[in-house]
């Protein structure tokens, strides 16, 4: 008896566009087989002569082959549009296959997936709604996109989120370089079985988790160190992580895949981030009412000012004889509606209404720009985030 060992064909989801998939049959020389391919839910069979799926079954719907070498190679052309397809390899008399018949299933997607790029934060109260940039394409399409986002302080919900934005590690020499590892994909998953000081965690589902994903949050309990997924057992849904943790059964873990490699491992999306740059707009505010030798300065609004920030403007009557820091935003009024905004400063000031004050290293708007190359799109819509918390520290009232 001649043997056929396997049928190799890429069964990953196909894009909506017409797609050709090569296949290889491995077996003994002299082995014979019949192959058919059909679209599920229709009467369409693949015609191996015309290279098209056609209504009805005829002799050309059967690929009958005898192997004259140990590998038989051919391809199937799948038409534009969505659908589910099945390929069957049936051994002929005198030929065996361990499973009797080899069956492969492939899905063609109905629409192209969209990737949405935006900023992400754990301090949403401190930011207005983030801008987004979107890109859609078939799985293997390549796209180059650019983004230009104004990241604005304060979401309007509470005064406590209006105390400005500080660029982490900014110095007189400028703003630090932004690495591609500040971009991430995030997902959550449920623990299936308690863990006590262990590095093996069973989860309900492995979807969107890959080697290099980091556990960044838990719904109950706490994290020890920075546990990173180093291995995945797909049969048992077990994750091996880099540091021992204690998790209760049923809690939710938050995962983040930082950087292009971890993102690719998690969701099979190939991205490249280049020239991500943060620039700032100097913060100025206008004095609302005259002051006389007072450490309280009234302002038209206080948006963007933080306790500890410094008044750097050395204009008319501004006392900057020493470091002139803001002690506190005594009365926050980020939108100027209440007309009661005031700050307390270290040095007594005598100022007239309309004086413009400038502040050092504190902002109410920063601008994020850059370029992204998509080398491979996902099979379903995905969000990719820039971790704004890695480069911005939010201000405080005092």
Coordinates of C-alpha atoms in Angstrom, one line a residue, residues 22-335:
X22 CA -0.5 26.9 -3.0
X23 CA -0.7 23.4 -1.6
X24 CA 1.6 20.4 -1.3
X25 CA 0.7 16.7 -0.9
X26 CA 3.4 14.6 0.7
X27 CA 3.5 10.9 0.2
X28 CA 5.0 7.9 -1.5
X29 CA 5.8 7.8 -5.2
X30 CA 3.0 6.0 -6.9
X31 CA 0.3 7.1 -4.4
X32 CA -2.9 8.2 -6.0
X33 CA -5.6 10.5 -4.8
X34 CA -8.6 12.7 -5.7
X35 CA -9.0 16.2 -4.5
X36 CA -12.1 18.4 -4.5
X37 CA -12.6 22.0 -3.2
X38 CA -16.0 23.5 -2.6
X39 CA -17.6 26.6 -1.2
X40 CA -19.7 25.9 1.9
X41 CA -23.4 26.6 1.7
X42 CA -23.4 26.7 -2.1
X43 CA -23.2 24.2 -5.1
X44 CA -19.9 25.7 -6.2
X45 CA -17.0 23.4 -6.8
X46 CA -13.5 24.3 -7.9
X47 CA -12.8 23.5 -11.6
X48 CA -9.2 22.5 -11.7
X49 CA -9.1 23.1 -15.5
X50 CA -10.6 26.6 -15.6
X51 CA -9.2 27.7 -12.2
X52 CA -12.6 28.9 -11.0
X53 CA -15.4 27.9 -8.6
X54 CA -18.4 27.0 -10.7
X55 CA -22.0 25.8 -10.0
X56 CA -22.4 22.1 -10.1
X57 CA -20.0 19.1 -10.0
X58 CA -18.4 17.7 -13.2
X59 CA -15.3 15.7 -14.1
X60 CA -13.1 18.8 -13.9
X61 CA -14.2 19.3 -10.3
X62 CA -12.0 16.3 -9.4
X63 CA -8.3 16.6 -9.3
X64 CA -7.1 13.0 -9.9
X65 CA -3.3 12.6 -9.5
X66 CA -0.6 10.0 -9.2
X67 CA 2.5 11.1 -7.4
X68 CA 5.7 10.7 -9.5
X69 CA 7.8 12.2 -6.7
X70 CA 7.3 12.5 -3.0
X71 CA 5.8 16.0 -3.2
X72 CA 2.9 17.0 -5.4
X73 CA 2.4 20.8 -5.8
X74 CA -0.4 22.8 -7.2
X75 CA -2.7 25.8 -6.2
X76 CA -6.3 26.9 -5.8
X77 CA -7.5 30.3 -6.8
X78 CA -10.2 31.7 -4.4
X79 CA -12.5 34.4 -5.9
X80 CA -13.0 37.9 -4.5
X81 CA -15.6 38.1 -1.8
X82 CA -16.3 36.3 1.5
X83 CA -17.1 32.7 2.1
X84 CA -16.0 29.4 3.8
X85 CA -14.2 26.8 1.8
X86 CA -13.4 23.1 2.3
X87 CA -10.7 21.1 0.6
X88 CA -10.8 17.3 0.7
X89 CA -8.1 14.8 -0.3
X90 CA -9.5 11.2 -0.8
X91 CA -7.0 8.4 -1.3
X92 CA -7.6 6.1 -4.2
X93 CA -7.6 2.3 -4.1
X94 CA -4.2 1.0 -3.1
X95 CA -3.3 4.2 -1.3
X96 CA -3.8 4.9 2.5
X97 CA -4.2 8.0 4.6
X98 CA -4.0 7.7 8.4
X99 CA -7.2 9.7 8.8
X100 CA -9.1 8.1 5.9
X101 CA -9.8 11.5 4.3
X102 CA -7.8 14.7 4.7
X103 CA -10.0 17.8 5.2
X104 CA -8.9 21.5 5.4
X105 CA -11.1 24.5 6.0
X106 CA -10.4 28.1 5.0
X107 CA -12.4 31.3 5.5
X108 CA -12.4 34.4 3.2
X109 CA -13.1 37.6 5.1
X110 CA -16.1 39.7 4.0
X111 CA -14.5 43.1 4.7
X112 CA -11.1 44.5 5.3
X113 CA -10.1 45.0 8.9
X114 CA -9.4 48.5 10.3
X115 CA -6.6 49.4 12.7
X116 CA -7.3 52.4 14.9
X117 CA -4.3 54.1 16.3
X118 CA -4.7 56.5 19.3
X119 CA -3.1 57.5 22.6
X120 CA -3.8 55.5 25.8
X121 CA -3.7 56.5 29.4
X122 CA -4.5 55.5 32.9
X123 CA -5.3 59.1 33.7
X124 CA -8.3 59.8 31.4
X125 CA -9.6 62.7 33.6
X126 CA -6.5 64.7 32.7
X127 CA -7.0 64.6 28.9
X128 CA -9.6 65.7 26.4
X129 CA -10.7 63.0 24.0
X130 CA -7.7 61.6 22.1
X131 CA -7.6 62.0 18.3
X132 CA -7.4 58.8 16.2
X133 CA -5.9 57.7 12.9
X134 CA -7.3 54.7 11.1
X135 CA -6.0 52.4 8.3
X136 CA -7.8 49.6 6.5
X137 CA -6.5 46.9 4.2
X138 CA -6.5 43.3 3.1
X139 CA -4.3 41.0 5.2
X140 CA -1.2 41.3 3.1
X141 CA -1.6 44.8 1.9
X142 CA 1.2 47.4 2.8
X143 CA 0.3 50.9 3.8
X144 CA 2.3 53.9 5.0
X145 CA 0.4 56.4 7.2
X146 CA 1.2 59.4 9.2
X147 CA -0.4 61.0 12.3
X148 CA -0.5 64.5 13.8
X149 CA -2.3 64.6 17.2
X150 CA -2.8 67.4 19.6
X151 CA -3.0 65.9 23.1
X152 CA -4.9 68.4 25.2
X153 CA -5.1 68.6 29.0
X154 CA -8.5 68.2 30.8
X155 CA -11.6 66.3 29.8
X156 CA -13.9 68.9 31.3
X157 CA -15.3 66.6 33.9
X158 CA -13.5 67.8 37.0
X159 CA -11.1 70.6 37.9
X160 CA -8.7 68.0 39.4
X161 CA -7.7 67.0 35.9
X162 CA -6.7 70.4 34.7
X163 CA -3.3 70.9 36.3
X164 CA -1.2 70.6 33.2
X165 CA 1.1 68.1 31.5
X166 CA 4.8 67.6 32.3
X167 CA 7.1 65.9 29.7
X168 CA 8.9 63.2 31.6
X169 CA 12.7 63.8 31.8
X170 CA 12.5 67.0 29.7
X171 CA 15.6 69.2 30.2
X172 CA 17.0 72.4 28.6
X173 CA 18.5 70.1 26.0
X174 CA 15.1 69.0 24.8
X175 CA 12.6 66.1 25.0
X176 CA 13.8 62.5 25.1
X177 CA 13.7 60.3 22.1
X178 CA 10.5 58.2 21.9
X179 CA 11.1 54.4 21.3
X180 CA 8.7 52.2 19.3
X181 CA 8.2 50.1 22.5
X182 CA 5.8 52.9 23.8
X183 CA 3.2 51.5 21.3
X184 CA 1.0 48.6 22.6
X185 CA -2.0 46.4 22.1
X186 CA -4.1 45.4 25.1
X187 CA -6.5 42.7 26.0
X188 CA -8.0 41.0 29.1
X189 CA -8.4 37.4 30.1
X190 CA -9.8 35.3 33.0
X191 CA -7.7 33.1 35.3
X192 CA -8.8 29.5 35.3
X193 CA -7.6 28.1 38.6
X194 CA -5.9 29.8 41.5
X195 CA -2.1 30.4 41.4
X196 CA 0.0 30.6 44.6
X197 CA 3.5 32.1 44.1
X198 CA 3.7 30.4 40.7
X199 CA 4.9 31.1 37.2
X200 CA 2.3 29.0 35.4
X201 CA -1.1 30.5 34.8
X202 CA -4.1 28.8 33.1
X203 CA -6.5 31.2 31.3
X204 CA -9.9 30.7 29.7
X205 CA -8.8 31.8 26.3
X206 CA -5.4 32.5 24.6
X207 CA -6.8 34.8 21.9
X208 CA -4.7 38.0 21.5
X209 CA -2.0 36.8 24.0
X210 CA 1.5 36.2 22.7
X211 CA 5.1 35.7 23.7
X212 CA 6.3 39.0 25.1
X213 CA 2.9 40.2 26.4
X214 CA 3.1 41.8 29.8
X215 CA 0.5 41.5 32.6
X216 CA -0.1 45.1 33.6
X217 CA -3.2 44.9 35.8
X218 CA -5.4 42.6 37.9
X219 CA -9.1 42.9 38.8
X220 CA -8.3 41.8 42.4
X221 CA -5.1 41.4 44.3
X222 CA -1.8 42.8 43.1
X223 CA 1.2 42.2 40.8
X224 CA 4.7 41.3 41.9
X225 CA 7.3 42.8 39.5
X226 CA 6.6 42.9 35.8
X227 CA 5.4 39.4 34.7
X228 CA 6.0 38.8 31.0
X229 CA 4.7 35.8 29.0
X230 CA 7.7 33.7 28.1
X231 CA 6.0 30.5 26.8
X232 CA 2.4 29.4 25.9
X233 CA 1.0 25.8 26.0
X234 CA -1.9 26.0 23.6
X235 CA -3.2 22.5 24.5
X236 CA -3.7 23.4 28.2
X237 CA -4.0 27.2 27.8
X238 CA -1.1 27.6 30.2
X239 CA 1.0 30.7 30.2
X240 CA 4.6 30.7 31.6
X241 CA 5.4 34.1 33.1
X242 CA 8.7 35.6 34.1
X243 CA 8.0 36.3 37.8
X244 CA 6.0 34.4 40.4
X245 CA 2.5 35.7 41.1
X246 CA -0.5 34.8 43.3
X247 CA -3.8 35.0 41.5
X248 CA -7.3 34.1 42.7
X249 CA -9.4 31.9 40.4
X250 CA -11.7 33.9 38.2
X251 CA -9.9 37.2 38.4
X252 CA -9.3 39.3 35.2
X253 CA -5.8 39.9 34.0
X254 CA -4.9 42.9 31.7
X255 CA -2.2 42.2 29.1
X256 CA -0.3 44.7 27.1
X257 CA 1.9 43.7 24.1
X258 CA 4.5 46.5 23.9
X259 CA 6.5 47.1 20.7
X260 CA 6.1 45.7 17.2
X261 CA 7.5 42.2 18.0
X262 CA 5.1 41.5 20.9
X263 CA 2.2 43.1 19.0
X264 CA 2.9 40.7 16.1
X265 CA 3.1 37.7 18.5
X266 CA -0.2 38.7 20.1
X267 CA -2.4 39.5 17.1
X268 CA -0.4 38.6 14.0
X269 CA -0.1 42.2 12.8
X270 CA 3.2 43.5 11.4
X271 CA 3.8 47.2 12.2
X272 CA 6.7 49.5 12.0
X273 CA 6.8 52.8 13.9
X274 CA 9.2 55.6 12.8
X275 CA 9.9 59.2 13.7
X276 CA 7.5 59.4 16.7
X277 CA 8.1 62.9 18.0
X278 CA 6.6 65.0 20.8
X279 CA 6.6 68.8 20.6
X280 CA 5.2 71.3 23.0
X281 CA 3.3 74.6 22.9
X282 CA 4.5 77.1 25.6
X283 CA 1.9 77.8 28.3
X284 CA 0.9 81.4 28.9
X285 CA -1.9 82.7 31.1
X286 CA -3.3 86.3 31.5
X287 CA -3.7 88.1 34.8
X288 CA -7.3 88.9 35.4
X289 CA -7.1 91.7 38.1
X290 CA -4.5 94.0 39.5
X291 CA -2.5 92.7 42.5
X292 CA -0.3 94.7 45.0
X293 CA 2.6 93.0 46.7
X294 CA 0.5 89.8 46.9
X295 CA 1.4 86.1 46.6
X296 CA -2.1 85.5 45.1
X297 CA -2.4 86.1 41.3
X298 CA -5.9 86.0 39.7
X299 CA -6.0 84.6 36.2
X300 CA -8.5 84.5 33.3
X301 CA -8.3 80.7 33.6
X302 CA -5.9 78.2 35.2
X303 CA -5.9 75.4 32.7
X304 CA -2.4 73.8 32.4
X305 CA -0.9 75.3 35.6
X306 CA 0.5 72.9 38.2
X307 CA 1.7 73.4 41.7
X308 CA 5.5 73.4 41.6
X309 CA 5.6 74.9 38.1
X310 CA 7.7 78.0 37.6
X311 CA 6.8 81.5 36.2
X312 CA 9.6 82.3 33.8
X313 CA 8.4 85.5 32.2
X314 CA 10.6 88.5 33.3
X315 CA 8.3 91.2 31.8
X316 CA 7.0 94.4 33.3
X317 CA 6.7 94.2 37.1
X318 CA 7.1 90.4 37.4
X319 CA 9.2 89.7 40.4
X320 CA 11.7 86.9 39.5
X321 CA 14.4 87.9 41.9
X322 CA 14.7 84.2 42.8
X323 CA 13.0 81.0 41.7
X324 CA 9.3 82.0 41.3
X325 CA 7.4 78.7 41.8
X326 CA 3.7 78.2 42.0
X327 CA 2.8 77.0 45.5
X328 CA -0.7 75.9 44.5
X329 CA -3.5 76.5 42.1
X330 CA -5.6 78.0 44.9
X331 CA -8.8 78.3 43.0
X332 CA -8.9 76.2 39.8
X333 CA -11.0 77.6 37.0
X334 CA -9.9 75.7 33.9
X335 CA -12.4 77.1 31.5

